[in-house]
Amino acid sequence: MRPLFASFVLLIATSCASDSRGEEIERLEMRLSGWSSLEVVIDAGGNGTYKDSEPHPDGTTGGFKLTRAELFELLAELQPYRKQAVPFSEESAMRFIERACPKGVPEVTDAGAFYIRWQSANDDVHYLADFGCDYERLADRNGQLREIVKGLPIPSVR
């Protein structure tokens, strides 16, 4: 799972909806990974595309449309995580890839992760939640992130 996630982050390295700060979000990229992976891209107009690695071998791809209200709701749900996001750079992407769970913290391998990147004219930030690191203490957060993705109009995740 980590090599697949790493390749996604490195790949990213190489009408508008406002967030709660009034900033126009031009592009939202998300990846929910685990035994399978789901990549989602949503533009400022609420036009979304997805690629789900299931069912193997080819997976499923498609598109969807969020109304302006649905896009605002999604941005609001993601806002707590955006506050924890760091500026995007190749260096910060590598830190995400190389980050390890602190010694002594409960860890499960291959539990999956959630990655998101917010892009706007003045900002480019990203956030990573490793579901396997401190999984008991962060179970609520991990569940909330999974539910956000399940709330998208993507048939394969409902």
C-alpha positions as CSV (number, residue, x, y, z in Angstrom):
1,M,0.0,0.0,0.0
2,R,2.8,2.5,0.9
3,P,4.4,2.2,-2.6
4,L,1.0,2.9,-4.3
5,F,0.4,5.9,-2.0
6,A,4.0,7.1,-2.5
7,S,3.6,7.0,-6.3
8,F,0.4,9.0,-6.0
9,V,1.9,11.7,-3.9
10,L,4.9,11.9,-6.2
11,L,2.7,12.1,-9.2
12,I,1.0,15.1,-7.7
13,A,4.3,16.7,-7.0
14,T,5.5,16.6,-10.5
15,S,-16.9,28.8,-11.5
16,C,-15.3,28.7,-8.1
17,A,-16.4,27.6,-4.7
18,S,-15.2,29.5,-1.7
19,D,-13.9,27.9,1.4
20,S,-14.8,29.2,4.9
21,R,-12.0,31.8,4.6
22,G,-13.6,33.2,1.4
23,E,-10.9,31.8,-0.8
24,E,-11.7,30.3,-4.1
25,I,-10.8,26.6,-4.2
26,E,-9.9,25.7,-7.8
27,R,-9.1,22.0,-7.3
28,L,-9.5,19.4,-4.6
29,E,-7.7,16.1,-4.9
30,M,-8.3,13.2,-2.5
31,R,-7.1,9.7,-2.2
32,L,-8.5,7.0,0.1
33,S,-6.2,4.0,0.1
34,G,-6.2,0.6,1.8
35,W,-6.7,-2.8,0.1
36,S,-8.0,-0.7,-2.8
37,S,-7.6,2.9,-3.6
38,L,-10.0,5.6,-4.7
39,E,-8.7,8.8,-6.4
40,V,-11.0,11.8,-6.6
41,V,-10.5,15.2,-8.3
42,I,-13.1,18.0,-8.0
43,D,-12.9,21.3,-9.7
44,A,-14.2,24.7,-8.7
45,G,-17.5,24.1,-10.5
46,G,-18.2,20.8,-8.6
47,N,-17.2,18.6,-11.5
48,G,-15.7,15.5,-10.2
49,T,-13.9,12.5,-11.6
50,Y,-12.9,9.3,-9.8
51,K,-10.8,6.2,-10.3
52,D,-11.4,3.2,-8.1
53,S,-8.9,0.4,-8.2
54,E,-11.8,-2.1,-7.6
55,P,-12.9,-4.3,-9.1
56,H,-9.5,-5.6,-10.2
57,P,-7.8,-5.8,-12.7
58,D,-9.0,-2.5,-14.3
59,G,-11.0,-0.8,-11.7
60,T,-13.8,1.7,-12.3
61,T,-13.7,5.3,-13.5
62,G,-16.4,7.9,-13.8
63,G,-17.6,11.4,-13.2
64,F,-20.1,13.2,-11.0
65,K,-21.4,16.7,-10.4
66,L,-21.8,18.4,-7.0
67,T,-24.2,21.3,-6.7
68,R,-22.8,24.5,-5.3
69,A,-24.4,23.7,-1.9
70,E,-22.9,20.2,-1.9
71,L,-19.5,21.6,-2.7
72,F,-19.7,24.1,0.1
73,E,-20.8,21.3,2.5
74,L,-17.9,19.2,1.4
75,L,-15.4,22.0,1.9
76,A,-17.0,22.7,5.4
77,E,-16.6,19.0,6.4
78,L,-12.9,19.1,5.3
79,Q,-12.1,22.5,6.9
80,P,-10.8,21.0,10.2
81,Y,-8.3,19.0,8.2
82,R,-7.3,22.0,6.1
83,K,-6.4,23.8,9.2
84,Q,-3.8,21.1,9.9
85,A,-2.6,21.0,6.3
86,V,1.0,22.0,5.3
87,P,2.1,23.9,2.2
88,F,2.6,21.6,-0.7
89,S,6.1,21.0,-2.0
90,E,8.2,18.0,-3.1
91,E,9.9,18.1,0.3
92,S,6.6,18.0,2.2
93,A,5.3,15.2,0.0
94,M,8.5,13.2,0.7
95,R,8.0,13.9,4.5
96,F,4.5,12.3,4.2
97,I,5.9,9.3,2.4
98,E,8.8,8.8,4.8
99,R,6.8,9.6,8.0
100,A,6.7,6.8,10.5
101,C,4.5,6.3,13.5
102,P,6.2,7.5,16.6
103,K,7.9,4.8,18.7
104,G,5.6,3.4,21.3
105,V,2.4,4.4,19.5
106,P,0.0,1.6,18.5
107,E,0.4,0.9,14.8
108,V,-1.3,-1.4,12.3
109,T,0.3,-1.8,8.8
110,D,-1.9,-1.6,5.7
111,A,-4.8,0.1,7.5
112,G,-5.0,2.7,4.7
113,A,-4.7,6.4,4.6
114,F,-6.5,9.5,3.5
115,Y,-4.7,12.2,1.5
116,I,-6.2,15.6,0.4
117,R,-4.8,18.6,-1.4
118,W,-6.5,21.9,-1.7
119,Q,-5.4,24.2,-4.5
120,S,-6.3,27.9,-5.0
121,A,-4.8,30.9,-6.6
122,N,-3.0,31.8,-3.3
123,D,-2.7,28.5,-1.6
124,D,-1.6,25.0,-2.2
125,V,-1.7,22.8,0.9
126,H,-2.1,19.1,1.6
127,Y,-2.9,16.8,4.5
128,L,-2.3,13.1,5.2
129,A,-4.1,10.9,7.8
130,D,-2.4,7.5,8.2
131,F,-5.2,5.2,9.5
132,G,-2.7,2.7,11.0
133,C,-0.8,5.1,13.2
134,D,-2.4,5.5,16.7
135,Y,-5.5,4.0,15.2
136,E,-7.4,3.5,18.5
137,R,-7.1,7.1,19.6
138,L,-7.8,8.4,16.1
139,A,-10.7,6.1,15.3
140,D,-13.3,8.9,15.2
141,R,-11.2,11.0,12.8
142,N,-10.5,8.0,10.6
143,G,-14.2,7.2,10.5
144,Q,-15.2,10.8,9.7
145,L,-12.7,10.9,6.8
146,R,-14.1,7.6,5.4
147,E,-17.7,8.9,5.7
148,I,-16.8,12.1,3.9
149,V,-15.6,10.1,0.9
150,K,-18.7,7.7,1.2
151,G,-20.8,10.8,1.0
152,L,-19.6,11.6,-2.5
153,P,-21.9,10.5,-5.4
154,I,-19.5,7.7,-6.4
155,P,-21.4,4.3,-6.9
156,S,-18.4,2.1,-6.0
157,V,-18.1,3.6,-2.4
158,R,-21.7,3.8,-1.3
